[in-house]
Short mmCIF file of N, CA and C in Angstrom, two decimals:
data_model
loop_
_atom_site.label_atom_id
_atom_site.label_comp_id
_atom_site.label_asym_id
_atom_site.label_seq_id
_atom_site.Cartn_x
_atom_site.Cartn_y
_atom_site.Cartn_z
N UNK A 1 -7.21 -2.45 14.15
CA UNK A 1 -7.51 -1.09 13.76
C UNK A 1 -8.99 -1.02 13.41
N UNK A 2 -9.39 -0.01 13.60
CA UNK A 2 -11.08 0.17 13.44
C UNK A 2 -11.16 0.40 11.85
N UNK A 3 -12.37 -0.41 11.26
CA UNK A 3 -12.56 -0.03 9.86
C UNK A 3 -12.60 1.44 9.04
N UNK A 4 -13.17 1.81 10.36
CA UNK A 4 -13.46 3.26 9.21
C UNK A 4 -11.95 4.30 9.59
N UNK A 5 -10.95 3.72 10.76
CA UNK A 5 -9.71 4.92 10.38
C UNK A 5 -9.08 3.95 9.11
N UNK A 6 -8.98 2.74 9.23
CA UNK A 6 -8.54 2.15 7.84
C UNK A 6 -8.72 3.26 6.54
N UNK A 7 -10.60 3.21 6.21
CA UNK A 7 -10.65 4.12 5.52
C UNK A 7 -10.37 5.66 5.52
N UNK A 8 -10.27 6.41 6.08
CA UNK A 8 -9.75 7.48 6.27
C UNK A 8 -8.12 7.46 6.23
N UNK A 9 -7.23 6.61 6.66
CA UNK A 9 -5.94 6.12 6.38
C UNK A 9 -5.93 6.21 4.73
N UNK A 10 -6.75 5.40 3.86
CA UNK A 10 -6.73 5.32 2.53
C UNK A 10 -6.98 6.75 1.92
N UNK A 11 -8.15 7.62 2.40
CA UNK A 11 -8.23 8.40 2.04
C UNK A 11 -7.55 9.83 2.24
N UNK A 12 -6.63 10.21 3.31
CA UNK A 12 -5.71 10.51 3.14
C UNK A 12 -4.59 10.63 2.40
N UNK A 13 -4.14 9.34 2.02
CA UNK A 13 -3.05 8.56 1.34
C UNK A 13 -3.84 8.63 0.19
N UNK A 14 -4.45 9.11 -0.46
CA UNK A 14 -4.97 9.22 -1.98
C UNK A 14 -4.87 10.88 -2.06
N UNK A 15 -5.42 11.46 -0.79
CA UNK A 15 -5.06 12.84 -0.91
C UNK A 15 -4.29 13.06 -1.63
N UNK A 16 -3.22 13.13 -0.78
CA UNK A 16 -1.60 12.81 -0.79
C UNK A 16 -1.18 12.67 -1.98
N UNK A 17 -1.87 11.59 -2.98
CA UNK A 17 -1.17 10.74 -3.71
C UNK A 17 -1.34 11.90 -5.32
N UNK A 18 -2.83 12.56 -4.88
CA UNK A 18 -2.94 13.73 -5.80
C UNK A 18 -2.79 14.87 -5.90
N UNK A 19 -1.81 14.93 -5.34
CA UNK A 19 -0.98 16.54 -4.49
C UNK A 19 0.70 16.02 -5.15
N UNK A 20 0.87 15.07 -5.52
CA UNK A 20 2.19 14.67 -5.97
C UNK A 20 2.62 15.49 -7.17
N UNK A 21 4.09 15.80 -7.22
CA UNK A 21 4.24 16.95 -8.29
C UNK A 21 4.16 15.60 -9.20
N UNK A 22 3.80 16.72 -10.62
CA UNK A 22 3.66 15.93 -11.69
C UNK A 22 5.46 15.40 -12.27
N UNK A 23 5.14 14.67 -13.08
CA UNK A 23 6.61 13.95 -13.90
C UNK A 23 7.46 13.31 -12.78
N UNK A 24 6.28 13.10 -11.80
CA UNK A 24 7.61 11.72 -10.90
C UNK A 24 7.89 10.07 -11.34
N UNK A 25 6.58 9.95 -12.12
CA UNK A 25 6.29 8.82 -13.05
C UNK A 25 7.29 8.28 -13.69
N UNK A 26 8.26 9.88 -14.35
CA UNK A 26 9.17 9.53 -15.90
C UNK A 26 10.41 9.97 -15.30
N UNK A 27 10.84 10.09 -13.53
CA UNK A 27 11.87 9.72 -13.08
C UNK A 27 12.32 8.05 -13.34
N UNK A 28 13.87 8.10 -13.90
CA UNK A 28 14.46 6.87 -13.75
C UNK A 28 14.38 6.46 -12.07
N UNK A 29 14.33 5.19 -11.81
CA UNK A 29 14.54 4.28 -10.65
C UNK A 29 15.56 4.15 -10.68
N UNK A 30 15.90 4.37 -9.01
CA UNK A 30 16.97 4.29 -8.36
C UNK A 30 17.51 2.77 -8.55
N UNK A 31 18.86 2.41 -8.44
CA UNK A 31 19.49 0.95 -8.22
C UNK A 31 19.19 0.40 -6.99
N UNK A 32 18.65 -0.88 -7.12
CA UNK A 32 18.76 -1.61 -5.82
C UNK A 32 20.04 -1.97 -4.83
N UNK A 33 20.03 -1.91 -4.16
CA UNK A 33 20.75 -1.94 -2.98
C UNK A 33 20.44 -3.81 -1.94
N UNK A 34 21.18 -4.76 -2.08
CA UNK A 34 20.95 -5.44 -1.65
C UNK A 34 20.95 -5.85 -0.07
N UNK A 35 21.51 -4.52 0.64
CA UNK A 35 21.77 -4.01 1.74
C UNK A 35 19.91 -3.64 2.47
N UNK A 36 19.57 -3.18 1.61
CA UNK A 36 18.62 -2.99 1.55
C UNK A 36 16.44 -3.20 1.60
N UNK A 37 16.20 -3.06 2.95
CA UNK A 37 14.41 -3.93 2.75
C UNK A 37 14.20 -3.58 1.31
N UNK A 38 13.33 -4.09 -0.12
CA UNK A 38 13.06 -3.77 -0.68
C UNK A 38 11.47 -3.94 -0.69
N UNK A 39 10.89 -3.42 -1.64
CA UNK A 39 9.21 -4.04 -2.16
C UNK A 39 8.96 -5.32 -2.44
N UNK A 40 7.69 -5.54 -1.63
CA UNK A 40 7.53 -6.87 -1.81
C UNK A 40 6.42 -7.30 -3.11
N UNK A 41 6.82 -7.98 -4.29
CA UNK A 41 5.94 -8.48 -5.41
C UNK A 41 5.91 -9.66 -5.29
N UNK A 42 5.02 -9.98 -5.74
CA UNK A 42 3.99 -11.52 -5.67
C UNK A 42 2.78 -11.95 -6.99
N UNK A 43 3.72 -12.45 -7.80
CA UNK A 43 2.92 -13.06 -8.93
C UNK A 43 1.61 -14.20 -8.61
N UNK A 44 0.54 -13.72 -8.61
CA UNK A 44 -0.58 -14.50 -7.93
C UNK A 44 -0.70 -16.30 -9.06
N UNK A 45 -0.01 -16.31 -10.06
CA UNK A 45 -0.07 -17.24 -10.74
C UNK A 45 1.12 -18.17 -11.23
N UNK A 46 2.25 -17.66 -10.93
CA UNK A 46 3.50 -17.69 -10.76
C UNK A 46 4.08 -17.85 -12.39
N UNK A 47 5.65 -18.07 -12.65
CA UNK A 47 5.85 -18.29 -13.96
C UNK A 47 5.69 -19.20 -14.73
N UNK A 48 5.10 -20.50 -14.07
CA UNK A 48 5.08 -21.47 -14.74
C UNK A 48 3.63 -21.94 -15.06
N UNK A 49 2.28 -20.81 -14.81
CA UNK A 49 1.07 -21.11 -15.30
C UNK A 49 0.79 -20.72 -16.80
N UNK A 50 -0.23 -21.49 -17.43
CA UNK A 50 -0.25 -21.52 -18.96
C UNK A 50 -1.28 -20.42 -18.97
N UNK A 51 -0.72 -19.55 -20.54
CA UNK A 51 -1.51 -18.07 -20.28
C UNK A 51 -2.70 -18.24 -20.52
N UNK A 52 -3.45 -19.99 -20.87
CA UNK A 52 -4.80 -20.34 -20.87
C UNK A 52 -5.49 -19.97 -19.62
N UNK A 53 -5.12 -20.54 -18.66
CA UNK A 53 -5.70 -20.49 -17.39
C UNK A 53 -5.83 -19.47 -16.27
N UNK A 54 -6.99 -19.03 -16.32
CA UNK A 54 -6.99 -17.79 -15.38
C UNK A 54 -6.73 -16.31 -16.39
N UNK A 55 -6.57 -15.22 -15.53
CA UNK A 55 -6.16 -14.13 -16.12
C UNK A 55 -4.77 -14.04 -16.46
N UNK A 56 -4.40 -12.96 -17.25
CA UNK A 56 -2.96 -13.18 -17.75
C UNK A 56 -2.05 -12.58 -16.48
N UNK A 57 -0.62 -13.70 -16.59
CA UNK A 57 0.27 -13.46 -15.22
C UNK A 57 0.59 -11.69 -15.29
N UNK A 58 0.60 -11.39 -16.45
CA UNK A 58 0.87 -9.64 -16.06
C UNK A 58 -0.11 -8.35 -16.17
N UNK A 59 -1.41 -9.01 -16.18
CA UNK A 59 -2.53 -8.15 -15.81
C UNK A 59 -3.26 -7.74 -17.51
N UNK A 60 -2.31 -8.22 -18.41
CA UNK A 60 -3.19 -7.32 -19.39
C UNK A 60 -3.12 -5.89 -19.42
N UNK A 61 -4.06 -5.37 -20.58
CA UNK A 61 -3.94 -3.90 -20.24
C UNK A 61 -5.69 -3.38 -20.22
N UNK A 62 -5.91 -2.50 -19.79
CA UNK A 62 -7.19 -1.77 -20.24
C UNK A 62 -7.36 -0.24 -20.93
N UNK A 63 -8.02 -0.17 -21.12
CA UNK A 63 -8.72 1.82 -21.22
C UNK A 63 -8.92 2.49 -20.83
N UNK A 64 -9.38 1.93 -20.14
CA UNK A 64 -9.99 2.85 -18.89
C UNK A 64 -10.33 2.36 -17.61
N UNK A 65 -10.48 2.91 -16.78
CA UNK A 65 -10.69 2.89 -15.06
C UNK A 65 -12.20 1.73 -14.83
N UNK A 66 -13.01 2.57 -15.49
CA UNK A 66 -14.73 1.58 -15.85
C UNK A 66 -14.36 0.40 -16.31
N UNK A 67 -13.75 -0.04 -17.39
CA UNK A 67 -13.07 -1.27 -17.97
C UNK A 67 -12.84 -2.25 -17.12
N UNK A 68 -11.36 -2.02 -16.48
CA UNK A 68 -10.92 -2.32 -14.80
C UNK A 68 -12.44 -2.89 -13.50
N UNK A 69 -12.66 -1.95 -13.55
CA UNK A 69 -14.46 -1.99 -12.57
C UNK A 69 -14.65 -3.31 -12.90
N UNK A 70 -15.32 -3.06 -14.27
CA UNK A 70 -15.93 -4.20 -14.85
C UNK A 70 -15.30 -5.47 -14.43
N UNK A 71 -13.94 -5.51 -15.34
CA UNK A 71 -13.54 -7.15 -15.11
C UNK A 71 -13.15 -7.41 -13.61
N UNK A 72 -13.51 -6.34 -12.73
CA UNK A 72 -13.72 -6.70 -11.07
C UNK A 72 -14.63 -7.62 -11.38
N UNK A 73 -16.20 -6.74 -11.58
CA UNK A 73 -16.89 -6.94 -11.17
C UNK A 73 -17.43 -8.73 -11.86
N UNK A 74 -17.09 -9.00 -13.00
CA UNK A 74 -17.10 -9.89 -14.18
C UNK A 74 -16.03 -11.35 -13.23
N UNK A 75 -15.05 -10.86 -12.18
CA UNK A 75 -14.48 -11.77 -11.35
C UNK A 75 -14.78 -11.91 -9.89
N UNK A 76 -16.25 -11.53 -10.02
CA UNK A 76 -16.56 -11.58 -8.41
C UNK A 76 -16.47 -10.49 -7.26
N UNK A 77 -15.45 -9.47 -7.85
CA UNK A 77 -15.56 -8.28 -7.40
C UNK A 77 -16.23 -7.45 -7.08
N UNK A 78 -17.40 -6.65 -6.22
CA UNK A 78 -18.06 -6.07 -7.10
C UNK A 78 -17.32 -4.69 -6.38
N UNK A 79 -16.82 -3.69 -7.12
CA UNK A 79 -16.54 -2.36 -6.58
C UNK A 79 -17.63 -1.60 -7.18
N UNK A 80 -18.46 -1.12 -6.26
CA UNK A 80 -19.51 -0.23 -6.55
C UNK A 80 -19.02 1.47 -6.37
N UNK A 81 -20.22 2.65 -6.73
CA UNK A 81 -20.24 3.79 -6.58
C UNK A 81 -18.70 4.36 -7.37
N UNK A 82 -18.35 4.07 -8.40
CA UNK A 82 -17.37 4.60 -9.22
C UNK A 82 -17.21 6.12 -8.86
N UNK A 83 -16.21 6.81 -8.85
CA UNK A 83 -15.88 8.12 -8.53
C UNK A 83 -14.79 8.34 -9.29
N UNK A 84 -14.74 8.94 -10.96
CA UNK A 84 -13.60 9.93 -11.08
C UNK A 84 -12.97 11.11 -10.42
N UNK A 85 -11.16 10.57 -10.73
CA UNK A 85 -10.90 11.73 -9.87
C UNK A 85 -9.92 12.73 -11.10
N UNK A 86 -10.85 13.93 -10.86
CA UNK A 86 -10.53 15.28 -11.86
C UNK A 86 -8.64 14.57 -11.68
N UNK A 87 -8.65 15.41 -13.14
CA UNK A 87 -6.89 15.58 -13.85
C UNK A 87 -6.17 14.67 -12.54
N UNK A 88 -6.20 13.16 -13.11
CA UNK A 88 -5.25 12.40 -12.11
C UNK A 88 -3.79 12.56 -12.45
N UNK A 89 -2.69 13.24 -11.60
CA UNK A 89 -1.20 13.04 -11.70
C UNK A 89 -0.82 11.61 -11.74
N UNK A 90 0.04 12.14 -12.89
CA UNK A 90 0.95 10.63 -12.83
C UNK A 90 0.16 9.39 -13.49
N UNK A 91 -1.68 9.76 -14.39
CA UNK A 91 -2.28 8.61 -14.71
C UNK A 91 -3.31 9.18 -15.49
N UNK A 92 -3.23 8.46 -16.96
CA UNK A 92 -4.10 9.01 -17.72
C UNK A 92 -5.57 9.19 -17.11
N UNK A 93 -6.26 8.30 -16.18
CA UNK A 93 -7.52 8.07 -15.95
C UNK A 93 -7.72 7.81 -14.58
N UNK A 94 -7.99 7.98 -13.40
CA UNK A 94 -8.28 7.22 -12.11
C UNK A 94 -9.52 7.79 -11.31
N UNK A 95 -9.97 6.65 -10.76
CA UNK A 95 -11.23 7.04 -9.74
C UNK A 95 -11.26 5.88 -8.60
N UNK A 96 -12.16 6.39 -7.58
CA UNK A 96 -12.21 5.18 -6.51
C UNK A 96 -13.39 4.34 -6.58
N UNK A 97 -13.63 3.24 -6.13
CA UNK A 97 -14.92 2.45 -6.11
C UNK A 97 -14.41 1.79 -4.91
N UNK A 98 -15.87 1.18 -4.05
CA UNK A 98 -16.26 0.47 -3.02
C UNK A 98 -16.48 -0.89 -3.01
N UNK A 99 -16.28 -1.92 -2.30
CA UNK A 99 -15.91 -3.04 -1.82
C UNK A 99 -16.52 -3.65 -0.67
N UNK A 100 -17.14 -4.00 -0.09
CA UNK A 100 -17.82 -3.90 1.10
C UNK A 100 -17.00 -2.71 2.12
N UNK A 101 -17.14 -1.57 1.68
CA UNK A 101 -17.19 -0.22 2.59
C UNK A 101 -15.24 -0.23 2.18
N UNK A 102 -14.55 -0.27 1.88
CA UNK A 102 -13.20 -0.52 1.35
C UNK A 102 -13.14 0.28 0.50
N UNK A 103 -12.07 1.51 0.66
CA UNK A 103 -12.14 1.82 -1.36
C UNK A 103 -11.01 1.06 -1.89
N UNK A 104 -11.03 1.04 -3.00
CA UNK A 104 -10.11 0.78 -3.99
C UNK A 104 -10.32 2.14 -4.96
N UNK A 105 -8.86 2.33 -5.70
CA UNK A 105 -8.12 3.30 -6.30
C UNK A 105 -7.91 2.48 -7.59
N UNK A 106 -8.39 2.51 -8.93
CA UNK A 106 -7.99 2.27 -10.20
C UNK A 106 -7.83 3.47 -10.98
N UNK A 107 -6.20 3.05 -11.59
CA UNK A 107 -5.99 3.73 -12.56
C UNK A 107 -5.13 3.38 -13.68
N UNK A 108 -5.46 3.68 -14.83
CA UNK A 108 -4.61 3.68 -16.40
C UNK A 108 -3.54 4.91 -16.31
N UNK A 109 -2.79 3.82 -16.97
CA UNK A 109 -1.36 4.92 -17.27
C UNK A 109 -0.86 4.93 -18.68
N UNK A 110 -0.18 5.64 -19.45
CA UNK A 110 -0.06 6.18 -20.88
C UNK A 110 0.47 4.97 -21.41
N UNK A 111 1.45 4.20 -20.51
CA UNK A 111 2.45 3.41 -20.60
C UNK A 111 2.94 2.45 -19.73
N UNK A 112 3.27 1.52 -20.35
CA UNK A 112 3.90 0.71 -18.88
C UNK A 112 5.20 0.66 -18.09
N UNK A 113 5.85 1.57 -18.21
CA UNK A 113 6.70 2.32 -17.34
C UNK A 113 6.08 2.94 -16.65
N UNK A 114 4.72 4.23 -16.89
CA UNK A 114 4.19 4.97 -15.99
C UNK A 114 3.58 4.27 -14.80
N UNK A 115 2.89 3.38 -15.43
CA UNK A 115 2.63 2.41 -14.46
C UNK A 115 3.70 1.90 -13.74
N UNK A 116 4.28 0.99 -14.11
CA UNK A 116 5.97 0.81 -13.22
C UNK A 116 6.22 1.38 -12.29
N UNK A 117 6.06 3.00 -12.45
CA UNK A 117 6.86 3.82 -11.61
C UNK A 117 5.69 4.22 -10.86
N UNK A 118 4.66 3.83 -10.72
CA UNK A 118 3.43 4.28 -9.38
C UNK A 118 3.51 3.60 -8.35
N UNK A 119 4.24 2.52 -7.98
CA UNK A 119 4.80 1.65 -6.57
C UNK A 119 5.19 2.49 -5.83
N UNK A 120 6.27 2.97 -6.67
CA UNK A 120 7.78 3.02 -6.01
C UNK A 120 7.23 4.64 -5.40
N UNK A 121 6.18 5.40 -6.58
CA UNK A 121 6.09 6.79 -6.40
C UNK A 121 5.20 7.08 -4.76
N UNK A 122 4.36 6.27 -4.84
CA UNK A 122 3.52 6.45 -4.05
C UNK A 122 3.85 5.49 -2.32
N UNK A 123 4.97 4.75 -2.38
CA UNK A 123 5.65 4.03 -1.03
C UNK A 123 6.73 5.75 -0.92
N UNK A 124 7.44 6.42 -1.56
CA UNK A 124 7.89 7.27 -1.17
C UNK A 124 6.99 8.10 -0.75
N UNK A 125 5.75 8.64 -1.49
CA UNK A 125 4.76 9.78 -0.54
C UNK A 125 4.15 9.25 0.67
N UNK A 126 4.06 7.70 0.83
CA UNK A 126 3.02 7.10 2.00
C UNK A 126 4.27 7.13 3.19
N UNK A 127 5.63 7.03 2.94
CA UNK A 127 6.59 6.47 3.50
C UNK A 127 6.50 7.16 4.99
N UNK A 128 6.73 6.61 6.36
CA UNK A 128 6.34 6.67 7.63
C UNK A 128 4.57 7.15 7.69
N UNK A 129 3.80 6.75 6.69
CA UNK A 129 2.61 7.26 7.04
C UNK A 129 1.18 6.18 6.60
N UNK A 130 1.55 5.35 5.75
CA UNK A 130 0.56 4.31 5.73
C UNK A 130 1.08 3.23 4.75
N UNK A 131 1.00 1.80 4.98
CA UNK A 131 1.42 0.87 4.18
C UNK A 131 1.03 1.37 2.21
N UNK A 132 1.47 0.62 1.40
CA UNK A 132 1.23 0.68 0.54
C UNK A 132 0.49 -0.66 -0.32
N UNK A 133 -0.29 -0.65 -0.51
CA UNK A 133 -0.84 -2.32 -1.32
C UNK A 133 -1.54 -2.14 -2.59
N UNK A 134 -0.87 -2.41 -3.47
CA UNK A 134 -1.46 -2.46 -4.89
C UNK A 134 -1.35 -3.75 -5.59
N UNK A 135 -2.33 -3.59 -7.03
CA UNK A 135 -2.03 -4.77 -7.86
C UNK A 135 -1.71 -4.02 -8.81
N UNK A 136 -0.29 -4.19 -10.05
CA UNK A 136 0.52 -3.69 -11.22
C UNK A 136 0.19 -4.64 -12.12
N UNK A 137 -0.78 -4.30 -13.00
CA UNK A 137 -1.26 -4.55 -14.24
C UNK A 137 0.24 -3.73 -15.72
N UNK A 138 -0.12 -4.57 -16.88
CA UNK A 138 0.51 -3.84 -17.65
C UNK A 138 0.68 -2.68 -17.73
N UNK A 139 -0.70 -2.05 -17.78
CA UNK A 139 -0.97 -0.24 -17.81
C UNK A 139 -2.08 0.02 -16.48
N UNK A 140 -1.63 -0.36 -15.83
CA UNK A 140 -3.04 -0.06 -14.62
C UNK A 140 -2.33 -0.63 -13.53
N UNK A 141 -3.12 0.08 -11.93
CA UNK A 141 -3.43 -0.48 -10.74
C UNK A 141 -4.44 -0.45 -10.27
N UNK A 142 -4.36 -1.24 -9.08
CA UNK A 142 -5.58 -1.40 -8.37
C UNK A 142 -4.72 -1.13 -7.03
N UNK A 143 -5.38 0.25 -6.41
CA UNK A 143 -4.78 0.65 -4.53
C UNK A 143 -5.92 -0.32 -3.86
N UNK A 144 -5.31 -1.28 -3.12
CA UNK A 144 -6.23 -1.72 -2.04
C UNK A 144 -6.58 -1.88 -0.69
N UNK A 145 -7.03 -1.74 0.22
CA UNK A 145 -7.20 -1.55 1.89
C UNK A 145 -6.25 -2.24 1.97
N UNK A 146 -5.64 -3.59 1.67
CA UNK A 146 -4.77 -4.74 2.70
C UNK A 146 -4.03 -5.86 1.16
N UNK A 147 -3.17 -6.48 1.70
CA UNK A 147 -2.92 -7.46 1.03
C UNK A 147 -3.57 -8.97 0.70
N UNK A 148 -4.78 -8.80 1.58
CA UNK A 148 -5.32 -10.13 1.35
C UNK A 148 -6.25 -9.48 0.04
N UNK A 149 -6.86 -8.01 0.18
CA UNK A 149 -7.83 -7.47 -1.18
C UNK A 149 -7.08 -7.90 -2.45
N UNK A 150 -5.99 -7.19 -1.75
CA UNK A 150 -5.01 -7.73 -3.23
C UNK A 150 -4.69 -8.62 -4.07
N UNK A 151 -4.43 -9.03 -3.10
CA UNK A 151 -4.33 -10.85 -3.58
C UNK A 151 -5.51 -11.66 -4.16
N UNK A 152 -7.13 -11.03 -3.77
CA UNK A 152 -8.11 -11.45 -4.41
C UNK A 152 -8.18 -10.41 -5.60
N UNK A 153 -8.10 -9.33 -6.01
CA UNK A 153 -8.04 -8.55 -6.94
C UNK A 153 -6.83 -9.22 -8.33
N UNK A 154 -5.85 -9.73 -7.79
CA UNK A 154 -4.73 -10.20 -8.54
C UNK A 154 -5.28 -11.33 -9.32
N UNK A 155 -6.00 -12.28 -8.17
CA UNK A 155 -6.97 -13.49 -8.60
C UNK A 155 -7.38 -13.81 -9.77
N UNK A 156 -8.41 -12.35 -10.12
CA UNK A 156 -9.39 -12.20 -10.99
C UNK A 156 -8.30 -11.13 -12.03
N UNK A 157 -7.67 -10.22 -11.96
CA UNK A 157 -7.08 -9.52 -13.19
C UNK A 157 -5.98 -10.30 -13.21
N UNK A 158 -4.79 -10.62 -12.77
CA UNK A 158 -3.16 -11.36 -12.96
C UNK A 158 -3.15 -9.67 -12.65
N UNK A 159 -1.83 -9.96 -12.52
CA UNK A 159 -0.89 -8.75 -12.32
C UNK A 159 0.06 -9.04 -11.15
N UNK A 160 1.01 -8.20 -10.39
CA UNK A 160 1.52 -8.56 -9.34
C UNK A 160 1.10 -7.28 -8.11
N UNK A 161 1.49 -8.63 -7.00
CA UNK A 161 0.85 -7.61 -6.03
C UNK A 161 2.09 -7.21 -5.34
N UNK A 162 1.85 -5.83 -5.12
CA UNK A 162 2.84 -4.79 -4.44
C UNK A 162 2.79 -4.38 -3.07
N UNK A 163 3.30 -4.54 -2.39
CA UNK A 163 2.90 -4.27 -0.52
C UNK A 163 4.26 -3.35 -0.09
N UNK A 164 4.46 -2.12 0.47
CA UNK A 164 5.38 -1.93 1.56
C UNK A 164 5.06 -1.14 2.63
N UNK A 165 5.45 -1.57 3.71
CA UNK A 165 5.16 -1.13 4.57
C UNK A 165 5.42 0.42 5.32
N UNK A 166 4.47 1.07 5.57
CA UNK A 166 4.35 2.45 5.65
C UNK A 166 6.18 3.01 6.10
#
């Protein structure tokens, strides 16, 4: 796929993602179905690393979106050109930043349920229309172009990484 429909793919799918009615967040989740493809998570440190080493296995929490940036950027990251995005649904705080030409999507949520429920919210709005790849921090994500971003984003914050396919 050519880089820049990639980006335009993302940016679409963020459209999208802020056009979502509000309070889909503080819907209960449906029961799994073992019948069922589910979401794929991936603890970048697994359960048996000591919470000395590295970032913490469940991301920690932050404040804010800039915060997030930072300990990108503090892990090698650098997401440049920060962009708040006015009254984010579904997230106390979110904006996009750049990656070598990549955006990434960070955002804080009130709670860690709200967070919780931004996977699941946003594979139903992308659903037949573009994969989904995030990293689920305590109170935060990180939307990223691909699963390998992810997996380096997970690297440097902990958290788990979230993938399903469009």
């Amino acid at each position: 796929m050519v880089p820049g429909m990639v980006r335009t793919r993302h940016l679409i799918a963020a459209a999208a993602l802020l056009l979502a009615l509000p309070g889909c967040a503080s819907e209960p989740q449906p029961k799994r179905s073992n019948n069922v493809a589910q979401p794929q998570y991936a603890s970048p440190l697994g359960s048996t690393a000591p919470a000395t080493s590295g970032p913490p296995v469940d991301g920690g929490t932050y404040d804010s979106p800039l915060l997030l940036v930072d300990a990108l950027r503090k892990g090698g990251i650098d997401c440049t050109g920060y962009s708040a995005i006015a009254q984010p649904r579904g997230a106390v705080a979110r904006g996009n930043c750049h990656v070598n030409g990549d955006e990434y999507t960070v955002g804080i949520y009130a709670s860690a349920s709200d967070a919780r429920a931004q996977p699941a919210m946003e594979a139903e709005l992308l659903k037949g229309v573009a994969p989904v790849d995030l990293v689920l921090g305590r109170n935060w994500t990180v939307g990223c172009p691909d699963q390998q971003a992810c997996q380096a984003v997970a690297s440097v914050l902990g958290g788990e990484v979230f993938h399903e396919d469009a």
